[in-house]
PDB file of N, CA, C and O in Angstrom:
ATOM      1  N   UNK A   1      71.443 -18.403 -15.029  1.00 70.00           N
ATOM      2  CA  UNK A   1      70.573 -18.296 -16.188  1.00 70.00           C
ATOM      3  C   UNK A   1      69.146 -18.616 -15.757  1.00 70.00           C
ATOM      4  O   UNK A   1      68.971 -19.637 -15.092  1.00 70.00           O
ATOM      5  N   UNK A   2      68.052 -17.794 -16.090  1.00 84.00           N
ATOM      6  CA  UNK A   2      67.015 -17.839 -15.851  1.00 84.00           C
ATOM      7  C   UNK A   2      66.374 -18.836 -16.824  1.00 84.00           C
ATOM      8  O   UNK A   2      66.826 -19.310 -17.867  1.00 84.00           O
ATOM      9  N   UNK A   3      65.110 -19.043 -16.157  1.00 95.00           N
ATOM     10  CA  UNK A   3      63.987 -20.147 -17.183  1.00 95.00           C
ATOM     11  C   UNK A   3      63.491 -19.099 -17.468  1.00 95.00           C
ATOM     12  O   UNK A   3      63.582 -17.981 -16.960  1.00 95.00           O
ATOM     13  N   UNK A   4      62.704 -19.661 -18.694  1.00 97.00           N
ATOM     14  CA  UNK A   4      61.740 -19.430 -19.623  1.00 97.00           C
ATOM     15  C   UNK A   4      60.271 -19.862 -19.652  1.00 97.00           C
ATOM     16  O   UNK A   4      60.223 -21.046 -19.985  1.00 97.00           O
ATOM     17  N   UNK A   5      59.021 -19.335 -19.421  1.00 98.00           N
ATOM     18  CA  UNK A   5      57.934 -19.875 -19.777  1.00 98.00           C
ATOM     19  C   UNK A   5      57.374 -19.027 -20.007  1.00 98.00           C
ATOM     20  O   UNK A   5      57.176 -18.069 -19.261  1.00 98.00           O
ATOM     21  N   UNK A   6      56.678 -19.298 -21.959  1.00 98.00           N
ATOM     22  CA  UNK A   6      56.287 -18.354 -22.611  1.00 98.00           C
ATOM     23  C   UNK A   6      54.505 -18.813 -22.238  1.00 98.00           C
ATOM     24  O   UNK A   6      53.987 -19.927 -22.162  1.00 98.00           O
ATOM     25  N   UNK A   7      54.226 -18.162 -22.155  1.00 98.00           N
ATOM     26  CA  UNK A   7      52.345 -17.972 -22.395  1.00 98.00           C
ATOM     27  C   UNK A   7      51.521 -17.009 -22.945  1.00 98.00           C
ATOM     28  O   UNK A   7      50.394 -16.655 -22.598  1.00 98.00           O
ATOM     29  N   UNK A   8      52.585 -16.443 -24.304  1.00 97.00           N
ATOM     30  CA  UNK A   8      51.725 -15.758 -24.663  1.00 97.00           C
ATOM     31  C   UNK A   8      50.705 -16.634 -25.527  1.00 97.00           C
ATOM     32  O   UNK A   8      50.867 -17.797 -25.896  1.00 97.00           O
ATOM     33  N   UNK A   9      49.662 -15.829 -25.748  1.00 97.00           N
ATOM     34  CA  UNK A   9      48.652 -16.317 -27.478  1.00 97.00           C
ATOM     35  C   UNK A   9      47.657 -17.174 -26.042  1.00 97.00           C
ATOM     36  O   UNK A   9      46.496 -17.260 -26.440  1.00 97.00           O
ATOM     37  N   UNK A  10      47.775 -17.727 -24.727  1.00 97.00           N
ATOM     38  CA  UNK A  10      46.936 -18.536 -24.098  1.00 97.00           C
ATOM     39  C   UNK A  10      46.389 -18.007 -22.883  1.00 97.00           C
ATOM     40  O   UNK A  10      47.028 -17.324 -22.082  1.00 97.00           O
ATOM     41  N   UNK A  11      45.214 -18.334 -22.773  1.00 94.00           N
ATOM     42  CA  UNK A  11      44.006 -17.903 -21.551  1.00 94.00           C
ATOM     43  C   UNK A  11      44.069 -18.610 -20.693  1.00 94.00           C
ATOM     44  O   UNK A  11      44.115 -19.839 -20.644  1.00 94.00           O
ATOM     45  N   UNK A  12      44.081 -17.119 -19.241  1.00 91.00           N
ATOM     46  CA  UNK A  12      43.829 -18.508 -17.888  1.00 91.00           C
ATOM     47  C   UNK A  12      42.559 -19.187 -17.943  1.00 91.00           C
ATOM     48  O   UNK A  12      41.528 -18.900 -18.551  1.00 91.00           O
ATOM     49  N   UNK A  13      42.882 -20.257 -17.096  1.00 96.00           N
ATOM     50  CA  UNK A  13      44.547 -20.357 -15.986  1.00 96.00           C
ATOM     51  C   UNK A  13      45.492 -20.944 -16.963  1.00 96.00           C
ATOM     52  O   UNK A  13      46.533 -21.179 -16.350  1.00 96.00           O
ATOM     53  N   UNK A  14      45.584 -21.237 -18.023  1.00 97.00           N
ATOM     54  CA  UNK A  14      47.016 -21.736 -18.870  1.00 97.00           C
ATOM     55  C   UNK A  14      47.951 -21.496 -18.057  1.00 97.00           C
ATOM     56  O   UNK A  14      48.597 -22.223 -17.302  1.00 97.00           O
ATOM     57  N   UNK A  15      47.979 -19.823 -18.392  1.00 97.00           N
ATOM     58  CA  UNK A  15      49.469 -19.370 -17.810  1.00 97.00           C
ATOM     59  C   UNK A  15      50.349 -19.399 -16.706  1.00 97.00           C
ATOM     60  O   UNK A  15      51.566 -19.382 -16.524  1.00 97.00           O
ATOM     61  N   UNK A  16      49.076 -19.459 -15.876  1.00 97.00           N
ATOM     62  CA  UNK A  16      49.219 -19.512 -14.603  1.00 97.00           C
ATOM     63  C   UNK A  16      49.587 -21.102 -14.164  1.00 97.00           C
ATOM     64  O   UNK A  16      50.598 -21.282 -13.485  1.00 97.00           O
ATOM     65  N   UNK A  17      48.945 -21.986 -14.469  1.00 98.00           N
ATOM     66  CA  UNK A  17      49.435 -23.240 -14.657  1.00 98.00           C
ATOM     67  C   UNK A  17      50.619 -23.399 -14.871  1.00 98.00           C
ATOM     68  O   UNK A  17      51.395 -23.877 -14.044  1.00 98.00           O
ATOM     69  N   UNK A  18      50.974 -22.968 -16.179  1.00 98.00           N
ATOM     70  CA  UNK A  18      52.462 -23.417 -16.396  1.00 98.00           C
ATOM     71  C   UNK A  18      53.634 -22.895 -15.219  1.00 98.00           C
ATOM     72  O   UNK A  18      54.471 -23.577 -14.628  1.00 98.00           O
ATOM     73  N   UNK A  19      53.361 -21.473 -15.130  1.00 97.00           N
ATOM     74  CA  UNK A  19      53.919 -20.733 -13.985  1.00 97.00           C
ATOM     75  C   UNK A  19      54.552 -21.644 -12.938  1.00 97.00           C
ATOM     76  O   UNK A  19      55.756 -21.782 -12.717  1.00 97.00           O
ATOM     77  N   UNK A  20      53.415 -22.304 -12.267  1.00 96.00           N
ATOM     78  CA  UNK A  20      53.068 -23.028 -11.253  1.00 96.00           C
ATOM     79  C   UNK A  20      53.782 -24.298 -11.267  1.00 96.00           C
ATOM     80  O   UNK A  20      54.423 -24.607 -10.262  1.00 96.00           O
ATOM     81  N   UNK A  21      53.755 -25.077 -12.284  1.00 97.00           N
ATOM     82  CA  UNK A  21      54.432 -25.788 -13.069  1.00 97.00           C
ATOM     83  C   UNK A  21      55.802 -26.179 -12.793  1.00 97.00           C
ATOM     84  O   UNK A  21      56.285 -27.157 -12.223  1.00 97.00           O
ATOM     85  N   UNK A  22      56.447 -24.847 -13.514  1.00 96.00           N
ATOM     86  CA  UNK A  22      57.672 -24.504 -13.181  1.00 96.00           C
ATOM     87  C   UNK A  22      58.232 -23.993 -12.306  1.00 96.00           C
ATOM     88  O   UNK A  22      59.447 -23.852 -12.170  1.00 96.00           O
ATOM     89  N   UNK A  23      57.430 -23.683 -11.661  1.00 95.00           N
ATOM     90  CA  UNK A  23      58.381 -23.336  -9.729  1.00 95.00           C
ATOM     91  C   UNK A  23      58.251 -24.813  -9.297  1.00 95.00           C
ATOM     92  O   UNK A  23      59.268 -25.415  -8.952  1.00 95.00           O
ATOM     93  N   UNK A  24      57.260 -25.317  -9.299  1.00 95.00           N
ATOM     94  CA  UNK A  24      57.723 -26.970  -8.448  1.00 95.00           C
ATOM     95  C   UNK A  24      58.812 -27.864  -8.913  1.00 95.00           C
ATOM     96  O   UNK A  24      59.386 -28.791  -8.342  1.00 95.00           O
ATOM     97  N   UNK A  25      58.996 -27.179 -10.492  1.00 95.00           N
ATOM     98  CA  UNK A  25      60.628 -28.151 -11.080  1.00 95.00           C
ATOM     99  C   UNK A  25      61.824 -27.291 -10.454  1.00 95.00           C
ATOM    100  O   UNK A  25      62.780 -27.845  -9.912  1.00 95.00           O
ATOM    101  N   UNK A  26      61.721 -26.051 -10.551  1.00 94.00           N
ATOM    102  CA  UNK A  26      62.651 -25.084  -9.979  1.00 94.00           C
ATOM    103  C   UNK A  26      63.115 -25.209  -8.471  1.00 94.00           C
ATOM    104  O   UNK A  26      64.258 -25.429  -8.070  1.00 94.00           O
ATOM    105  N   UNK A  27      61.643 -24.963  -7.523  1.00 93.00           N
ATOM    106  CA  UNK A  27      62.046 -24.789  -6.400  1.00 93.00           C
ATOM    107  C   UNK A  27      62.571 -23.801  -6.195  1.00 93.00           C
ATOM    108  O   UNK A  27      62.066 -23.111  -5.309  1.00 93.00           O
ATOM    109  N   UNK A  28      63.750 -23.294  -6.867  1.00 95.00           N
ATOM    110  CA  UNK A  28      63.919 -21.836  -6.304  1.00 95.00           C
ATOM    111  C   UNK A  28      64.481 -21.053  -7.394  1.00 95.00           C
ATOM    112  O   UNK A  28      64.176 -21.737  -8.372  1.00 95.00           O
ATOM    113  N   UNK A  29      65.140 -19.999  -7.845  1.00 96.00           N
ATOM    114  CA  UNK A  29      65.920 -19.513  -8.811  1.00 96.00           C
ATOM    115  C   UNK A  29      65.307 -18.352  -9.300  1.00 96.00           C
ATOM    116  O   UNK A  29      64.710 -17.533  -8.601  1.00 96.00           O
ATOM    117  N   UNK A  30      65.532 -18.271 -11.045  1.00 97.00           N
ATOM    118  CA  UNK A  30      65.224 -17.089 -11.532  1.00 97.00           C
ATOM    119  C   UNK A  30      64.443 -17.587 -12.501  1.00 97.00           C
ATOM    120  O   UNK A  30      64.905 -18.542 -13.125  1.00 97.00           O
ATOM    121  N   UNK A  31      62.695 -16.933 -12.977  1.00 97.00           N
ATOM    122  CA  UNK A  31      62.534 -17.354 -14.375  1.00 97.00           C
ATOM    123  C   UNK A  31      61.755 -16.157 -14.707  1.00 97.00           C
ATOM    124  O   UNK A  31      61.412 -15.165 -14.065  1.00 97.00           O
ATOM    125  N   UNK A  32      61.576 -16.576 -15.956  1.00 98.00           N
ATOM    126  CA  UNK A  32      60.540 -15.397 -16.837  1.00 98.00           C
ATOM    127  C   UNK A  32      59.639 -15.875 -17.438  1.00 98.00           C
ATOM    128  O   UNK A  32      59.818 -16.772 -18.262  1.00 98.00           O
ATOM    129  N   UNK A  33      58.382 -15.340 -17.132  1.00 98.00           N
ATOM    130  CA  UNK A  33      57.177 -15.982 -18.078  1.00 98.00           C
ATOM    131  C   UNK A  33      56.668 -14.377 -18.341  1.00 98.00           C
ATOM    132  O   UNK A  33      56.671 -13.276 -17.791  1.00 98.00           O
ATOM    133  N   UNK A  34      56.240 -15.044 -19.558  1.00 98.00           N
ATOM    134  CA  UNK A  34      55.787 -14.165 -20.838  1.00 98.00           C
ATOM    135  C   UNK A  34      54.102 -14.395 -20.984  1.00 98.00           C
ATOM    136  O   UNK A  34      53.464 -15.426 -21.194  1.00 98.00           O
ATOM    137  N   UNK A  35      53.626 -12.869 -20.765  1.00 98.00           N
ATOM    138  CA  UNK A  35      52.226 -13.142 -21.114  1.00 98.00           C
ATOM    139  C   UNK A  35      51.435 -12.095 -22.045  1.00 98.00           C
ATOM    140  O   UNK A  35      52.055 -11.032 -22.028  1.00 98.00           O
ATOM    141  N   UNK A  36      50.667 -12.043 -22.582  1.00 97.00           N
ATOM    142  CA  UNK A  36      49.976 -11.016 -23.438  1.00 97.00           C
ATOM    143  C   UNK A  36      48.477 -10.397 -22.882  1.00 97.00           C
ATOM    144  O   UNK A  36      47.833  -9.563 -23.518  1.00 97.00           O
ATOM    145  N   UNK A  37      48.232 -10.730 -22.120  1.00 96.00           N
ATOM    146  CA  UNK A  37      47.072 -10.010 -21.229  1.00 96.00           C
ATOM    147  C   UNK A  37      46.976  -9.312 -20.090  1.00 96.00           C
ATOM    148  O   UNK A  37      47.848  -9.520 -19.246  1.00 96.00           O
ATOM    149  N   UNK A  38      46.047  -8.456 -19.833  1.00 95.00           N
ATOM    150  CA  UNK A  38      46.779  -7.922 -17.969  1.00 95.00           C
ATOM    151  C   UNK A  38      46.222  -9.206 -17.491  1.00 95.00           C
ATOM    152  O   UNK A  38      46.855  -9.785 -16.608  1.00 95.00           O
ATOM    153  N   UNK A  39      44.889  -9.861 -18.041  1.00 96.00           N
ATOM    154  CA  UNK A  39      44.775 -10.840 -16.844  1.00 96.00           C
ATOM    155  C   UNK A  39      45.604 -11.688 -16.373  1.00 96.00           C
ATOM    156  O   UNK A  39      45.803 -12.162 -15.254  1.00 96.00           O
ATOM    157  N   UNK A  40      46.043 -11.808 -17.349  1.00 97.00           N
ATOM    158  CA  UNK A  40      47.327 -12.840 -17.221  1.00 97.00           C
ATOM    159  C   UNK A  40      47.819 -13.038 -16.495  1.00 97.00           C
ATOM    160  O   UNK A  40      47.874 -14.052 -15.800  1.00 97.00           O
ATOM    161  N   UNK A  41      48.701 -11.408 -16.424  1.00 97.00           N
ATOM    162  CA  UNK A  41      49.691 -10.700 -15.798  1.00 97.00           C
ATOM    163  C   UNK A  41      49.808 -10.521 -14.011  1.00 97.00           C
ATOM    164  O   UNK A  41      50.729 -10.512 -13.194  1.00 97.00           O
ATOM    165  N   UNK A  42      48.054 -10.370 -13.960  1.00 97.00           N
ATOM    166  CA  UNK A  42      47.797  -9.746 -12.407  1.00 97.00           C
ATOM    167  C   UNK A  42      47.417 -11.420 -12.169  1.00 97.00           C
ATOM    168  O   UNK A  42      47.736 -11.770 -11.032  1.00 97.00           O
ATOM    169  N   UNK A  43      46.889 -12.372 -12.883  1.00 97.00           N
ATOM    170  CA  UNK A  43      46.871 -13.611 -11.983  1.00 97.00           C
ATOM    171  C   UNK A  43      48.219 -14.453 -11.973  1.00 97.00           C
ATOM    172  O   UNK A  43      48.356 -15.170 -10.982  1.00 97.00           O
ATOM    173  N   UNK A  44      49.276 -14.479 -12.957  1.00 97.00           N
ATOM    174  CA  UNK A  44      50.228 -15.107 -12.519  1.00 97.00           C
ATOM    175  C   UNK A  44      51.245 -14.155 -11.434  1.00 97.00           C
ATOM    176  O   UNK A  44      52.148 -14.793 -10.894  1.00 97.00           O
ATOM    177  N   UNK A  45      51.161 -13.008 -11.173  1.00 97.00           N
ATOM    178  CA  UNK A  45      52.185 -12.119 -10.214  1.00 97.00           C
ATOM    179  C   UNK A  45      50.714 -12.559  -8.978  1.00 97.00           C
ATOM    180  O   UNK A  45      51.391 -12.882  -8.002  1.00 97.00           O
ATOM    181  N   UNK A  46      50.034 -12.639  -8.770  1.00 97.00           N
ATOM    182  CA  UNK A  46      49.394 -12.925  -7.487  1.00 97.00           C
ATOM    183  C   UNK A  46      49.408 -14.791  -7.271  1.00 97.00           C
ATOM    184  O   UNK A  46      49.483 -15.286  -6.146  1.00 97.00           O
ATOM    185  N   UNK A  47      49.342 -15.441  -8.248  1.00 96.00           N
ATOM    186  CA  UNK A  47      49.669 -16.636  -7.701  1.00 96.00           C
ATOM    187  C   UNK A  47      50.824 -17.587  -7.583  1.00 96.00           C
ATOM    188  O   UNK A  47      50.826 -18.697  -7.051  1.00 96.00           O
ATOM    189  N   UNK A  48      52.278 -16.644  -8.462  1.00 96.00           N
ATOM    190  CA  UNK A  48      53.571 -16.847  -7.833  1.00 96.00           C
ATOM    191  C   UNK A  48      53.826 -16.099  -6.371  1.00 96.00           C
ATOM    192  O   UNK A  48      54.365 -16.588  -5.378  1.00 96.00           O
ATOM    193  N   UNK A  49      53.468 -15.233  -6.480  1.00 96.00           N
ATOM    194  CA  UNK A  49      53.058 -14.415  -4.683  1.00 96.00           C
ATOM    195  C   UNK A  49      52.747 -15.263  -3.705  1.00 96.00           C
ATOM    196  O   UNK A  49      53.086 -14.890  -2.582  1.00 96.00           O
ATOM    197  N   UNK A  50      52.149 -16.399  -3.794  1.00 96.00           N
ATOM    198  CA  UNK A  50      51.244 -16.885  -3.168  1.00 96.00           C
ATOM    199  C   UNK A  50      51.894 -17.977  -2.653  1.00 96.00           C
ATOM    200  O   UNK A  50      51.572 -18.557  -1.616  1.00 96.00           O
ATOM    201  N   UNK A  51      52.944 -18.301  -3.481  1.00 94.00           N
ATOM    202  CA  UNK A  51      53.708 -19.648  -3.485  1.00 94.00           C
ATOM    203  C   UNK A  51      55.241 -18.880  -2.720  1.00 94.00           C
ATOM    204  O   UNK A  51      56.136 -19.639  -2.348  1.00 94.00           O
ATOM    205  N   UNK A  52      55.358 -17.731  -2.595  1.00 96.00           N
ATOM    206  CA  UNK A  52      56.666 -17.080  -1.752  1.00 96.00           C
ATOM    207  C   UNK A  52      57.988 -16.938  -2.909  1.00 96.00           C
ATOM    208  O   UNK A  52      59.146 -16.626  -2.631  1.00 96.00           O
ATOM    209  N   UNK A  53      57.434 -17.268  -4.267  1.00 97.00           N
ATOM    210  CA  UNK A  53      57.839 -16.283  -5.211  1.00 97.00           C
ATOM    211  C   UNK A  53      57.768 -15.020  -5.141  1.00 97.00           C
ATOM    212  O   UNK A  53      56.907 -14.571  -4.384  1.00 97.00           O
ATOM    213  N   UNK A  54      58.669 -14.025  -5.924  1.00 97.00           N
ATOM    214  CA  UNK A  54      58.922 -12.723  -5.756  1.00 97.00           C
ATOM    215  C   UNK A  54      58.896 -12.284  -7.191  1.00 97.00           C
ATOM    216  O   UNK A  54      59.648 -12.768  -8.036  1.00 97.00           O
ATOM    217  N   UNK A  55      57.749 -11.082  -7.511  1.00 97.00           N
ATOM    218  CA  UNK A  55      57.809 -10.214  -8.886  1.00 97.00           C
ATOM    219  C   UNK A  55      58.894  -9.307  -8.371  1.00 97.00           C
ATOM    220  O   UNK A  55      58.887  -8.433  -7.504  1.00 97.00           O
ATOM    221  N   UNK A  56      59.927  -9.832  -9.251  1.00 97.00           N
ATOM    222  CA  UNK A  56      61.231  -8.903  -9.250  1.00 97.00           C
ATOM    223  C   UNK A  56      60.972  -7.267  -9.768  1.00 97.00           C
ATOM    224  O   UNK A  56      61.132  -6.137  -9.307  1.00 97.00           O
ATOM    225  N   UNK A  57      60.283  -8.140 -11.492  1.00 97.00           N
ATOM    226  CA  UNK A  57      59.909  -6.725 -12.377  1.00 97.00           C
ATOM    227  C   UNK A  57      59.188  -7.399 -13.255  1.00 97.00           C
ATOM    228  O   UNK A  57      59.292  -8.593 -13.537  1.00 97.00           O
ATOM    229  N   UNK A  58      58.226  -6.375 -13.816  1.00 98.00           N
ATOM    230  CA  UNK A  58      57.584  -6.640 -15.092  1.00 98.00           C
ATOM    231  C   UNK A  58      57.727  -5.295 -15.822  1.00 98.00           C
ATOM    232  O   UNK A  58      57.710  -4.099 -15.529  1.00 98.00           O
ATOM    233  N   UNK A  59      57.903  -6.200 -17.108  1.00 97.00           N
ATOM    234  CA  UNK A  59      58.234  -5.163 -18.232  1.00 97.00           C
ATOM    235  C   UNK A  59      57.878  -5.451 -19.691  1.00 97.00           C
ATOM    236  O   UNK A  59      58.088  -6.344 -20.513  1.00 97.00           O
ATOM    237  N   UNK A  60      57.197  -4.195 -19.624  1.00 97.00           N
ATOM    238  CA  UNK A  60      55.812  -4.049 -20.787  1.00 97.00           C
ATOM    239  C   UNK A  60      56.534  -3.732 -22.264  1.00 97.00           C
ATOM    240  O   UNK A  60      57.194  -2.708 -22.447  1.00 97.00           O
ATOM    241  N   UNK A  61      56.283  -4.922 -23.468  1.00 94.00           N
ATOM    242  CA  UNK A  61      56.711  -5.063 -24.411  1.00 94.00           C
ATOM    243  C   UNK A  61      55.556  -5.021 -25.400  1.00 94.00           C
ATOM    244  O   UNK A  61      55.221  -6.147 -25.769  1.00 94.00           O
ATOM    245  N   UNK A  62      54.805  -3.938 -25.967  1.00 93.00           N
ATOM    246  CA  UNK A  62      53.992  -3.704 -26.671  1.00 93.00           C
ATOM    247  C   UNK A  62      52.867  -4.054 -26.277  1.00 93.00           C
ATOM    248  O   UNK A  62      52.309  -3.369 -25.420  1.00 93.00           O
ATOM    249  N   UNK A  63      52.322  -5.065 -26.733  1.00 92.00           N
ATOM    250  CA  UNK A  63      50.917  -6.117 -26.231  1.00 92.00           C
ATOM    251  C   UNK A  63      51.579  -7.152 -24.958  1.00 92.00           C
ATOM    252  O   UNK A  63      50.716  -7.871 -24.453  1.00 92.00           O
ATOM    253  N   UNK A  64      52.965  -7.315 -24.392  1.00 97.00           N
ATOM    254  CA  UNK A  64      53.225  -7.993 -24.051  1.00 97.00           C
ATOM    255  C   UNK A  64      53.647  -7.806 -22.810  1.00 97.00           C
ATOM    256  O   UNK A  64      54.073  -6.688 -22.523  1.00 97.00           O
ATOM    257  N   UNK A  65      53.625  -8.859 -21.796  1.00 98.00           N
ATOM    258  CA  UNK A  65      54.739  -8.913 -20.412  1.00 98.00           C
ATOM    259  C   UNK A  65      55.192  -9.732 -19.855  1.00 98.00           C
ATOM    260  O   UNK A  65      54.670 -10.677 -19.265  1.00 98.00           O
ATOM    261  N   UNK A  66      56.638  -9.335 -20.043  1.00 98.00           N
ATOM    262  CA  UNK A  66      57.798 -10.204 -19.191  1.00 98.00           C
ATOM    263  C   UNK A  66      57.729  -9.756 -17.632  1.00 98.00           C
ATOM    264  O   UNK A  66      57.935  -8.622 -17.199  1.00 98.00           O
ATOM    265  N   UNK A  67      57.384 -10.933 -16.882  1.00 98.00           N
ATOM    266  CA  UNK A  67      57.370 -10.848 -15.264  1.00 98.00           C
ATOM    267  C   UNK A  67      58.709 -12.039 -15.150  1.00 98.00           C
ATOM    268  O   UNK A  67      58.834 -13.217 -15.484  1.00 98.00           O
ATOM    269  N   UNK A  68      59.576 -11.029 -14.500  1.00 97.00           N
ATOM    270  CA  UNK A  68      60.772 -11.806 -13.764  1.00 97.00           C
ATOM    271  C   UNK A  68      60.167 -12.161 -12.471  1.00 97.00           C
ATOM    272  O   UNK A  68      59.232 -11.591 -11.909  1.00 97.00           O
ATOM    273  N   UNK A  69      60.895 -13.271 -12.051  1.00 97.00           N
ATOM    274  CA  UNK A  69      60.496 -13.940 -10.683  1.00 97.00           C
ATOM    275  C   UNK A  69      61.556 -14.840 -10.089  1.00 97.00           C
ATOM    276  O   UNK A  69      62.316 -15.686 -10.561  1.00 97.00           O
ATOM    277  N   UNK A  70      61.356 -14.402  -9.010  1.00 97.00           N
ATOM    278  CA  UNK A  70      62.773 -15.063  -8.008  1.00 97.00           C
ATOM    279  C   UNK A  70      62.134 -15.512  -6.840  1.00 97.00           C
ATOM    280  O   UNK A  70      61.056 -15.108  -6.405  1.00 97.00           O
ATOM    281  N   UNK A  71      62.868 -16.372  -6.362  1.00 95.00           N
ATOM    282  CA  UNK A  71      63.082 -17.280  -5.458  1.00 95.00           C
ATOM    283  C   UNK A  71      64.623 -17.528  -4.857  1.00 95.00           C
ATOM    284  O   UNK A  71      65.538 -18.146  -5.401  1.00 95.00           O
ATOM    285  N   UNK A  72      64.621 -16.918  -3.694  1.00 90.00           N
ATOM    286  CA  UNK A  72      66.032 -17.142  -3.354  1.00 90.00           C
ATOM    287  C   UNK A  72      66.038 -18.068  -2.235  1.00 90.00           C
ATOM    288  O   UNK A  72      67.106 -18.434  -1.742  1.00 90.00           O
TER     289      UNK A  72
END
């Protein structure tokens, strides 16, 4: 079962924060964070990147995007 971290409705770095956040409780696995901006979008998939997280997929929900992310 994957985590959850929603960020929509909030401006970076929020999102990205939380992101960040939650890979250091994780360490490794599956989660999903939720964002409503591209900025969002292109700074949390480049700074889970960064950390040797993996954008599995993102998938565009109206105003919205779910970026899966793994860590194996």
């Amino acid at each position: 079962m994957s985590e959850t971290v929603d960020a929509r409705g909030l401006s970076c770095p929020q999102p990205v924060l939380m992101a960040m956040e939650k890979m250091k409780e994780m360490h490794k696995g599956e989660m999903v964070v939720l964002v409503d901006t591209q900025a969002s979008k292109e700074n949390v998939s480049r700074a889970v990147q960064s950390q040797g997280w993996e954008v599995k997929d993102i998938r565009e929900d109206g105003d919205e995007f779910h970026l899966s992310i793994i860590k194996k």
